[in-house]
CSV table of C-alpha atoms in Angstrom, one decimal:
chain,number,residue,atom,x,y,z
W,1,UNK,CA,62.7,217.7,115.9
W,2,UNK,CA,65.4,220.1,114.8
W,3,UNK,CA,66.3,219.9,111.1
W,4,UNK,CA,63.1,217.9,110.5
W,5,UNK,CA,60.1,220.0,111.6
W,6,UNK,CA,61.3,223.2,109.7
W,7,UNK,CA,61.3,221.2,106.5
W,8,UNK,CA,57.7,220.0,106.9
W,9,UNK,CA,55.9,223.4,106.9
W,10,UNK,CA,52.7,222.9,104.9
W,11,UNK,CA,52.2,226.6,104.2
W,12,UNK,CA,55.7,227.0,102.7
W,13,UNK,CA,55.0,223.9,100.6
W,14,UNK,CA,51.8,225.4,99.2
W,15,UNK,CA,53.7,228.7,98.5
W,16,UNK,CA,56.4,226.7,96.6
W,17,UNK,CA,53.6,225.0,94.6
W,18,UNK,CA,52.2,228.4,93.6
W,19,UNK,CA,55.6,229.4,92.5
W,20,UNK,CA,56.0,226.2,90.5
W,21,UNK,CA,52.7,226.7,88.8
W,22,UNK,CA,53.9,230.1,87.6
W,23,UNK,CA,57.2,228.8,86.2
W,24,UNK,CA,56.1,225.7,84.4
W,25,UNK,CA,55.5,226.1,80.7
W,26,UNK,CA,51.9,225.0,79.8
W,27,UNK,CA,53.0,223.6,76.4
W,28,UNK,CA,55.2,220.8,77.7
W,29,UNK,CA,55.3,218.0,80.3
W,30,UNK,CA,58.0,217.6,83.0
W,31,UNK,CA,58.8,214.0,83.9
W,32,UNK,CA,61.1,213.6,86.9
W,33,UNK,CA,62.2,210.3,88.3
W,34,UNK,CA,62.7,210.1,92.1
W,35,UNK,CA,65.2,207.3,92.1
W,36,UNK,CA,65.0,206.5,95.8
W,37,UNK,CA,62.2,204.7,97.7
W,38,UNK,CA,62.6,207.2,100.5
W,39,UNK,CA,61.6,210.0,98.2
W,40,UNK,CA,58.7,207.9,96.8
W,41,UNK,CA,57.5,207.4,100.4
W,42,UNK,CA,57.8,211.2,101.2
W,43,UNK,CA,56.0,212.2,98.1
W,44,UNK,CA,53.1,209.9,98.9
W,45,UNK,CA,53.0,210.6,102.6
W,46,UNK,CA,52.9,214.4,102.3
W,47,UNK,CA,50.6,214.4,99.3
W,48,UNK,CA,53.1,216.3,97.2
W,49,UNK,CA,51.7,215.0,93.9
W,50,UNK,CA,48.5,216.9,94.7
W,51,UNK,CA,50.4,220.1,95.0
W,52,UNK,CA,52.2,219.8,91.6
W,53,UNK,CA,50.9,221.3,88.4
W,54,UNK,CA,49.2,218.6,86.3
W,55,UNK,CA,52.0,218.6,83.7
W,56,UNK,CA,54.7,217.8,86.3
W,57,UNK,CA,54.8,214.1,86.8
W,58,UNK,CA,56.8,212.1,89.3
W,59,UNK,CA,57.9,208.7,88.1
W,60,UNK,CA,59.0,206.1,90.8
W,61,UNK,CA,62.5,204.6,90.3
W,62,UNK,CA,64.2,201.4,91.4
W,63,UNK,CA,65.9,202.8,94.5
W,64,UNK,CA,64.7,200.4,97.1
W,65,UNK,CA,67.3,197.7,97.9
W,66,UNK,CA,64.6,195.4,99.2
W,67,UNK,CA,62.5,195.7,96.0
W,68,UNK,CA,65.4,195.1,93.6
W,69,UNK,CA,66.9,192.1,95.3
W,70,UNK,CA,66.1,189.1,93.1
W,71,UNK,CA,64.2,186.2,94.7
W,72,UNK,CA,67.1,183.8,94.2
W,73,UNK,CA,69.2,185.8,96.7
W,74,UNK,CA,66.4,185.5,99.4
W,75,UNK,CA,66.1,181.8,98.6
W,76,UNK,CA,69.9,181.5,99.2
W,77,UNK,CA,69.7,183.4,102.5
W,78,UNK,CA,66.9,181.1,103.7
W,79,UNK,CA,69.0,178.1,102.7
W,80,UNK,CA,71.8,179.5,104.8
W,81,UNK,CA,69.6,180.2,107.8
W,82,UNK,CA,68.3,176.6,107.7
W,83,UNK,CA,71.8,175.2,108.5
W,84,UNK,CA,71.8,174.4,112.2
W,85,UNK,CA,75.2,175.9,112.9
W,86,UNK,CA,74.2,179.3,111.4
W,87,UNK,CA,72.6,182.4,112.9
W,88,UNK,CA,71.4,184.7,110.1
W,89,UNK,CA,71.3,188.3,111.1
W,90,UNK,CA,69.3,190.7,108.9
W,91,UNK,CA,67.8,194.2,108.8
W,92,UNK,CA,64.0,193.9,109.5
W,93,UNK,CA,63.1,195.2,106.0
W,94,UNK,CA,63.9,191.7,104.5
W,95,UNK,CA,61.9,189.6,106.9
W,96,UNK,CA,58.6,189.5,104.9
W,97,UNK,CA,59.9,189.6,101.3
W,98,UNK,CA,58.3,186.8,99.4
W,99,UNK,CA,60.8,184.1,98.3
W,100,UNK,CA,60.1,181.0,96.1
W,101,UNK,CA,57.2,178.8,96.9
W,102,UNK,CA,55.5,181.3,99.3
W,103,UNK,CA,58.5,181.2,101.6
W,104,UNK,CA,60.0,184.1,103.5
W,105,UNK,CA,62.6,184.7,106.2
W,106,UNK,CA,59.8,185.2,108.7
W,107,UNK,CA,58.3,181.8,107.8
W,108,UNK,CA,61.7,180.1,108.0
W,109,UNK,CA,62.2,181.7,111.4
W,110,UNK,CA,58.8,180.5,112.6
W,111,UNK,CA,59.8,177.0,111.4
W,112,UNK,CA,62.8,177.1,113.6
W,113,UNK,CA,65.7,178.7,111.7
W,114,UNK,CA,67.8,181.0,113.8
W,115,UNK,CA,67.2,184.3,112.2
W,116,UNK,CA,67.7,187.5,114.1
W,117,UNK,CA,66.8,191.1,113.2
W,118,UNK,CA,69.5,193.6,114.0
W,119,UNK,CA,69.6,197.3,113.9
W,120,UNK,CA,73.3,197.6,113.2
W,121,UNK,CA,76.1,195.5,111.8
W,122,UNK,CA,77.8,195.9,115.2
W,123,UNK,CA,74.9,193.9,116.7
W,124,UNK,CA,75.7,191.0,114.4
W,125,UNK,CA,79.3,191.3,115.4
W,126,UNK,CA,78.4,191.2,119.1
W,127,UNK,CA,76.3,188.0,118.5
W,128,UNK,CA,79.4,186.4,116.9
W,129,UNK,CA,81.5,187.3,119.9
W,130,UNK,CA,79.0,186.0,122.5
W,131,UNK,CA,78.2,182.8,120.6
W,132,UNK,CA,81.6,181.5,119.4
W,133,UNK,CA,80.3,178.0,118.8
W,134,UNK,CA,77.9,179.2,116.1
W,135,UNK,CA,78.5,180.7,112.7
W,136,UNK,CA,77.0,184.2,112.3
W,137,UNK,CA,76.1,185.3,108.8
W,138,UNK,CA,75.1,189.0,108.2
W,139,UNK,CA,72.7,189.3,105.3
W,140,UNK,CA,74.0,192.6,103.9
W,141,UNK,CA,71.8,194.6,101.5
W,142,UNK,CA,71.5,198.2,100.5
W,143,UNK,CA,73.0,200.9,98.4
W,144,UNK,CA,76.0,203.0,99.3
W,145,UNK,CA,74.5,204.1,102.6
W,146,UNK,CA,74.5,200.7,104.3
W,147,UNK,CA,77.8,199.6,102.7
W,148,UNK,CA,80.3,201.5,105.0
W,149,UNK,CA,78.7,199.9,108.1
W,150,UNK,CA,79.1,196.5,106.6
W,151,UNK,CA,82.8,197.3,105.7
W,152,UNK,CA,83.5,198.4,109.2
W,153,UNK,CA,82.0,195.2,110.7
W,154,UNK,CA,84.3,193.1,108.4
W,155,UNK,CA,87.3,195.2,109.4
W,156,UNK,CA,86.5,194.7,113.1
W,157,UNK,CA,85.9,191.0,112.6
W,158,UNK,CA,89.4,190.8,110.9
W,159,UNK,CA,91.0,192.8,113.7
W,160,UNK,CA,89.4,190.6,116.4
W,161,UNK,CA,90.2,187.4,114.3
W,162,UNK,CA,86.6,186.2,114.5
W,163,UNK,CA,86.4,183.0,112.6
W,164,UNK,CA,82.6,182.7,113.0
W,165,UNK,CA,81.5,185.9,111.3
W,166,UNK,CA,80.8,186.3,107.6
W,167,UNK,CA,78.7,188.5,105.3
W,168,UNK,CA,76.3,187.5,102.5
W,169,UNK,CA,77.0,190.5,100.4
W,170,UNK,CA,74.3,192.1,98.2
W,171,UNK,CA,75.4,195.7,98.2
W,172,UNK,CA,74.5,197.6,95.0
W,173,UNK,CA,75.5,200.9,93.4
W,174,UNK,CA,73.2,203.8,92.7
W,175,UNK,CA,74.9,205.3,89.6
W,176,UNK,CA,75.0,201.9,87.9
W,177,UNK,CA,71.3,201.5,88.3
W,178,UNK,CA,70.7,205.0,87.0
W,179,UNK,CA,72.7,204.2,83.9
W,180,UNK,CA,70.7,201.0,83.5
W,181,UNK,CA,67.4,203.0,83.6
W,182,UNK,CA,68.8,205.4,81.0
W,183,UNK,CA,70.0,202.7,78.6
W,184,UNK,CA,67.1,200.2,79.2
W,185,UNK,CA,66.2,198.4,75.9
W,186,UNK,CA,62.6,197.5,76.8
W,187,UNK,CA,59.9,200.0,77.6
W,188,UNK,CA,62.3,202.8,78.4
W,189,UNK,CA,60.7,205.7,80.2
W,190,UNK,CA,61.2,209.2,78.8
W,191,UNK,CA,62.6,211.4,81.6
W,192,UNK,CA,63.5,215.1,81.9
W,193,UNK,CA,65.5,214.8,85.1
W,194,UNK,CA,66.3,212.9,88.3
W,195,UNK,CA,65.7,213.6,92.0
W,196,UNK,CA,68.9,212.0,93.5
W,197,UNK,CA,69.1,210.3,96.9
W,198,UNK,CA,70.9,212.5,99.4
W,199,UNK,CA,71.9,209.9,101.9
W,200,UNK,CA,73.8,208.0,99.2
W,201,UNK,CA,75.5,211.2,98.3
W,202,UNK,CA,76.4,211.8,102.0
W,203,UNK,CA,78.7,208.8,101.3
W,204,UNK,CA,79.7,209.0,97.6
W,205,UNK,CA,79.3,212.8,97.0
W,206,UNK,CA,77.9,214.5,94.0
W,207,UNK,CA,80.5,213.8,91.3
W,208,UNK,CA,79.6,210.1,90.5
W,209,UNK,CA,76.5,211.4,88.8
W,210,UNK,CA,78.3,213.7,86.4
W,211,UNK,CA,77.6,211.2,83.5
W,212,UNK,CA,73.9,211.8,83.9
W,213,UNK,CA,74.4,215.3,82.7
W,214,UNK,CA,77.3,214.9,80.3
W,215,UNK,CA,76.4,211.6,78.6
W,216,UNK,CA,72.6,211.6,78.8
W,217,UNK,CA,72.0,215.4,79.0
W,218,UNK,CA,69.6,215.1,82.0
W,219,UNK,CA,69.6,217.4,85.1
W,220,UNK,CA,69.9,215.7,88.5
W,221,UNK,CA,69.4,217.3,91.9
W,222,UNK,CA,70.7,215.6,95.0
W,223,UNK,CA,67.8,216.0,97.4
W,224,UNK,CA,66.9,215.7,101.1
W,225,UNK,CA,64.0,213.6,102.3
W,226,UNK,CA,61.7,216.1,103.9
W,227,UNK,CA,58.8,217.4,101.8
W,228,UNK,CA,60.2,221.0,101.4
W,229,UNK,CA,63.5,219.5,100.2
W,230,UNK,CA,61.6,217.5,97.5
W,231,UNK,CA,59.6,220.6,96.5
W,232,UNK,CA,62.7,222.7,96.2
W,233,UNK,CA,64.3,220.0,94.0
W,234,UNK,CA,61.3,220.0,91.7
W,235,UNK,CA,61.6,223.8,91.4
W,236,UNK,CA,65.3,223.4,90.7
W,237,UNK,CA,64.8,220.7,88.0
W,238,UNK,CA,62.0,222.7,86.4
W,239,UNK,CA,64.2,225.8,86.2
W,240,UNK,CA,67.0,223.7,84.6
W,241,UNK,CA,64.7,222.3,82.0
W,242,UNK,CA,63.2,225.7,81.2
W,243,UNK,CA,66.7,227.2,80.8
W,244,UNK,CA,68.0,224.2,78.8
W,245,UNK,CA,70.6,223.4,81.4
W,246,UNK,CA,71.7,219.8,82.4
W,247,UNK,CA,73.6,220.1,85.7
W,248,UNK,CA,74.2,218.1,88.8
W,249,UNK,CA,73.0,220.3,91.6
W,250,UNK,CA,73.0,219.7,95.4
W,251,UNK,CA,69.9,220.8,97.3
W,252,UNK,CA,71.1,219.0,100.5
W,253,UNK,CA,74.2,221.1,101.3
W,254,UNK,CA,73.5,220.7,105.0
W,255,UNK,CA,74.8,217.2,105.0
W,256,UNK,CA,76.3,216.5,101.6
W,257,UNK,CA,79.6,217.8,100.5
W,258,UNK,CA,80.6,217.6,96.8
W,259,UNK,CA,83.2,215.0,97.5
W,260,UNK,CA,81.1,213.0,100.0
W,261,UNK,CA,82.5,211.1,103.0
W,262,UNK,CA,86.1,210.2,102.1
W,263,UNK,CA,86.6,208.1,105.2
W,264,UNK,CA,83.5,206.0,104.3
W,265,UNK,CA,84.7,205.7,100.6
W,266,UNK,CA,88.1,204.5,101.8
W,267,UNK,CA,86.4,201.8,103.9
W,268,UNK,CA,84.3,200.6,101.0
W,269,UNK,CA,87.3,200.6,98.6
W,270,UNK,CA,89.5,198.6,101.1
W,271,UNK,CA,87.0,195.8,101.7
W,272,UNK,CA,85.0,195.5,98.5
W,273,UNK,CA,85.6,195.3,94.8
W,274,UNK,CA,83.1,195.3,91.9
W,275,UNK,CA,81.2,192.3,90.7
W,276,UNK,CA,81.2,192.0,86.9
W,277,UNK,CA,77.5,191.8,86.9
W,278,UNK,CA,74.6,191.4,89.3
W,279,UNK,CA,70.9,190.6,88.8
W,280,UNK,CA,68.3,193.2,89.7
W,281,UNK,CA,64.6,192.7,89.9
W,282,UNK,CA,63.1,194.9,87.1
W,283,UNK,CA,66.5,195.7,85.5
W,284,UNK,CA,67.9,192.2,84.9
W,285,UNK,CA,71.7,191.7,84.8
W,286,UNK,CA,73.4,195.1,85.3
W,287,UNK,CA,77.2,195.3,84.7
W,288,UNK,CA,79.4,196.6,87.4
W,289,UNK,CA,76.5,197.4,89.6
W,290,UNK,CA,77.2,195.5,92.8
W,291,UNK,CA,80.0,194.7,95.3
W,292,UNK,CA,81.7,191.6,96.7
W,293,UNK,CA,84.4,191.1,99.3
W,294,UNK,CA,88.0,191.4,98.1
W,295,UNK,CA,90.2,188.3,98.0
W,296,UNK,CA,92.0,189.6,101.1
W,297,UNK,CA,88.8,189.3,103.1
W,298,UNK,CA,87.6,186.0,101.4
W,299,UNK,CA,87.3,184.3,104.8
W,300,UNK,CA,84.5,186.7,105.7
W,301,UNK,CA,82.6,186.1,102.5
W,302,UNK,CA,79.6,183.8,103.3
W,303,UNK,CA,79.2,182.9,99.6
W,304,UNK,CA,82.7,181.4,99.6
W,305,UNK,CA,82.6,180.0,103.1
W,306,UNK,CA,79.3,178.1,102.6
W,307,UNK,CA,79.5,177.6,98.8
W,308,UNK,CA,76.3,179.5,98.3
W,309,UNK,CA,74.4,178.9,95.1
W,310,UNK,CA,72.0,181.5,93.8
W,311,UNK,CA,69.0,179.5,92.4
W,312,UNK,CA,67.2,180.9,89.4
W,313,UNK,CA,63.8,181.8,90.7
W,314,UNK,CA,60.8,183.3,89.0
W,315,UNK,CA,58.6,186.1,90.3
W,316,UNK,CA,54.9,185.7,90.3
W,317,UNK,CA,54.1,186.0,86.5
W,318,UNK,CA,51.2,188.4,87.2
W,319,UNK,CA,53.3,190.7,89.4
W,320,UNK,CA,54.4,194.0,87.6
W,321,UNK,CA,57.1,194.9,90.2
W,322,UNK,CA,59.7,194.7,87.4
W,323,UNK,CA,58.1,197.3,85.1
W,324,UNK,CA,57.1,199.4,88.2
W,325,UNK,CA,60.8,199.5,89.3
W,326,UNK,CA,61.8,200.7,85.9
W,327,UNK,CA,59.2,203.5,86.0
W,328,UNK,CA,57.5,202.0,83.0
W,329,UNK,CA,54.3,201.1,84.9
W,330,UNK,CA,52.4,202.4,87.9
W,331,UNK,CA,51.1,200.3,90.8
W,332,UNK,CA,47.5,200.7,89.5
W,333,UNK,CA,48.5,199.0,86.3
W,334,UNK,CA,49.1,195.7,88.1
W,335,UNK,CA,46.2,193.3,88.3
W,336,UNK,CA,47.4,192.2,91.7
W,337,UNK,CA,47.6,195.7,93.2
W,338,UNK,CA,45.2,196.0,96.2
W,339,UNK,CA,43.4,192.8,95.3
W,340,UNK,CA,45.5,189.8,96.4
W,341,UNK,CA,48.6,192.0,96.9
W,342,UNK,CA,48.4,194.3,99.9
W,343,UNK,CA,51.0,195.1,102.6
W,344,UNK,CA,49.4,192.3,104.8
W,345,UNK,CA,49.7,189.7,102.0
W,346,UNK,CA,52.4,191.0,99.7
W,347,UNK,CA,53.0,189.1,96.4
W,348,UNK,CA,55.7,191.4,95.1
W,349,UNK,CA,58.6,193.2,96.8
W,350,UNK,CA,57.3,196.7,96.0
W,351,UNK,CA,54.4,196.0,98.4
W,352,UNK,CA,56.6,194.6,101.2
W,353,UNK,CA,59.0,197.4,101.7
W,354,UNK,CA,57.3,200.6,103.0
W,355,UNK,CA,59.4,202.4,100.5
W,356,UNK,CA,58.2,200.4,97.6
W,357,UNK,CA,56.1,202.2,95.0
W,358,UNK,CA,53.1,199.9,95.6
W,359,UNK,CA,53.2,200.1,99.4
W,360,UNK,CA,53.4,203.9,99.2
W,361,UNK,CA,50.5,204.0,96.8
W,362,UNK,CA,48.4,201.6,98.8
W,363,UNK,CA,49.0,203.3,102.1
W,364,UNK,CA,48.4,206.9,101.1
W,365,UNK,CA,46.6,207.0,97.8
W,366,UNK,CA,44.8,203.7,97.2
W,367,UNK,CA,41.4,205.4,96.7
W,368,UNK,CA,42.6,207.7,94.0
W,369,UNK,CA,40.9,207.3,90.8
W,370,UNK,CA,43.3,206.9,87.9
W,371,UNK,CA,43.3,209.9,85.7
W,372,UNK,CA,41.6,209.9,82.2
W,373,UNK,CA,45.1,209.8,80.7
W,374,UNK,CA,46.0,206.7,82.7
W,375,UNK,CA,42.7,205.0,81.8
W,376,UNK,CA,43.4,205.7,78.1
W,377,UNK,CA,47.0,204.4,78.5
W,378,UNK,CA,45.9,201.1,80.0
I,1,UNK,CA,65.9,201.0,104.1
I,2,UNK,CA,67.9,204.1,103.4
I,3,UNK,CA,66.1,206.1,106.0
I,4,UNK,CA,68.5,208.4,107.9
I,5,UNK,CA,67.7,211.1,110.4
I,6,UNK,CA,69.4,214.1,112.1
I,7,UNK,CA,70.1,213.4,115.7
I,8,UNK,CA,72.0,215.4,118.4
I,9,UNK,CA,75.2,214.0,120.0
I,10,UNK,CA,74.8,214.1,123.8
I,11,UNK,CA,77.8,212.1,125.0
I,12,UNK,CA,81.0,210.7,123.5
I,13,UNK,CA,81.8,207.2,124.5
I,14,UNK,CA,85.0,205.0,124.1
I,15,UNK,CA,85.7,203.1,120.8
I,16,UNK,CA,84.3,205.8,118.6
I,17,UNK,CA,80.8,205.4,120.0
I,18,UNK,CA,78.4,208.2,121.0
I,19,UNK,CA,75.1,208.6,122.8
I,20,UNK,CA,72.6,210.6,120.7
I,21,UNK,CA,69.2,212.0,121.4
I,22,UNK,CA,66.5,211.3,118.9
I,23,UNK,CA,63.6,213.4,119.8
I,24,UNK,CA,64.2,212.6,123.5
I,25,UNK,CA,65.0,208.9,123.0
I,26,UNK,CA,68.6,208.2,123.6
I,27,UNK,CA,70.6,205.7,121.6
I,28,UNK,CA,74.2,204.5,121.3
I,29,UNK,CA,75.6,204.8,117.8
I,30,UNK,CA,79.0,204.5,116.1
I,31,UNK,CA,80.8,207.7,114.9
I,32,UNK,CA,83.7,205.7,113.3
I,33,UNK,CA,82.8,207.1,109.8
I,34,UNK,CA,82.9,210.8,110.8
I,35,UNK,CA,85.8,212.8,112.1
I,36,UNK,CA,85.8,215.3,115.0
I,37,UNK,CA,82.3,214.7,116.3
I,38,UNK,CA,81.6,216.9,119.4
I,39,UNK,CA,78.8,217.0,121.9
I,40,UNK,CA,76.0,219.2,120.6
I,41,UNK,CA,76.7,218.3,116.9
I,42,UNK,CA,73.9,217.0,114.8
I,43,UNK,CA,74.7,214.0,112.7
I,44,UNK,CA,72.8,212.0,110.1
I,45,UNK,CA,72.1,208.6,111.6
I,46,UNK,CA,71.7,205.5,109.5
I,47,UNK,CA,71.5,201.9,110.6
I,48,UNK,CA,73.4,202.7,113.8
I,49,UNK,CA,76.2,204.8,112.2
I,50,UNK,CA,76.7,208.5,111.7
I,51,UNK,CA,77.1,209.2,108.0
I,52,UNK,CA,77.9,212.9,108.0
I,53,UNK,CA,77.5,216.0,110.2
I,54,UNK,CA,74.7,218.5,109.7
I,55,UNK,CA,76.0,221.9,108.8
I,56,UNK,CA,73.8,224.5,110.7
I,57,UNK,CA,74.7,227.4,108.4
I,58,UNK,CA,73.9,225.4,105.2
I,59,UNK,CA,70.5,224.3,106.7
I,60,UNK,CA,69.7,228.0,107.4
I,61,UNK,CA,70.7,228.9,103.8
I,62,UNK,CA,68.5,226.1,102.4
I,63,UNK,CA,65.5,227.3,104.5
I,64,UNK,CA,66.1,230.9,103.3
I,65,UNK,CA,66.0,229.7,99.7
I,66,UNK,CA,62.8,227.7,100.3
I,67,UNK,CA,61.2,230.8,101.9
I,68,UNK,CA,62.2,232.8,98.9
I,69,UNK,CA,60.7,230.4,96.5
I,70,UNK,CA,57.5,230.2,98.6
I,71,UNK,CA,57.2,234.0,98.8
I,72,UNK,CA,58.0,234.3,95.1
I,73,UNK,CA,61.0,236.6,95.8
I,74,UNK,CA,63.6,236.7,93.0
């Protein structure tokens, strides 16, 4: 595939690793957080950690919308789906996420709830048009990448005056989560820089991250998802650290412009406004970190239409997903990892989503022995 | 979840839709978020929508930089 295969050349990756080994300073560590689950997955899948010098460490971040969605929101979605008049449409990623009491959307579907997996918000809209006697609720989750498609569906529903389409909105914001990581009170991780998600930047551009450099003095490189993209970003971050620079750089110029996609930004701004606060798994309540529908579009807001209550729900107390999402712990630090919690029988969300840190570790590196340093730490 | 892939536009359809080729598989997607999409363009596809166009020159520049790093050229 063009624009994919060229960026997966193993020989070039090894060459880049040799260059990296030359430029790292032996007297210090380099701790870079890859914010996005897509990067976590790529790093594991292509074995990039094995190519890096031992003092360059990648720390997994909270950038997996499935992983950070609190259990109460899944419980609320299941509650909606059990209403006989409702068809709940969802992206497939959410089907197996454990809810309270061992429940999940998949189990609710098996028990008779009308839950349908869709590829696109337009599929959900089409279902609403073809089944006017039912209420279609789209379970919207995701960072800034999935938000414009949700916005467009709401605009189209308004234009077509569909009275049976609404959205259960859980869209969250990347920069706000990054700020939460940088200001976290408990077990804050020491970081030397960020690998930033490029598909988010395809929408929001590069400038919203400026605070990472100016306020927190960390470099950030907006990075593509192929292995050579990630390797280049690590070289760029290492160079910045060595030169004492903190800049926001763009490695993914082929699809990210500095200002991002203005049309998509306008769609988001027209349909959504900020929630004062939203709960994240692993980060707790994060101010101004999520979106809800504007008053103008209130009739398309499932939370208002069906008076949705978000129950307070507890994660499995033994599950370390929270600390893993903050980058404070690694999958191997969790007692459940690989014992009762595997992709077939996930206990925590980081094992459900293929982009979760635990799933990536289990799929590609579960036989790795923890290093001496990790054994000492635990 | 945030997986997005470069795909080639093979046909423009009404209502800002387009047919794309994804390694030989064809799929109908929305181009409502991107202006001036033409047949032959590569776009980044995410949950059924094009998010941005792929700039061929920029891709070449990035590859050249990657080769420079790998070959340890200054």
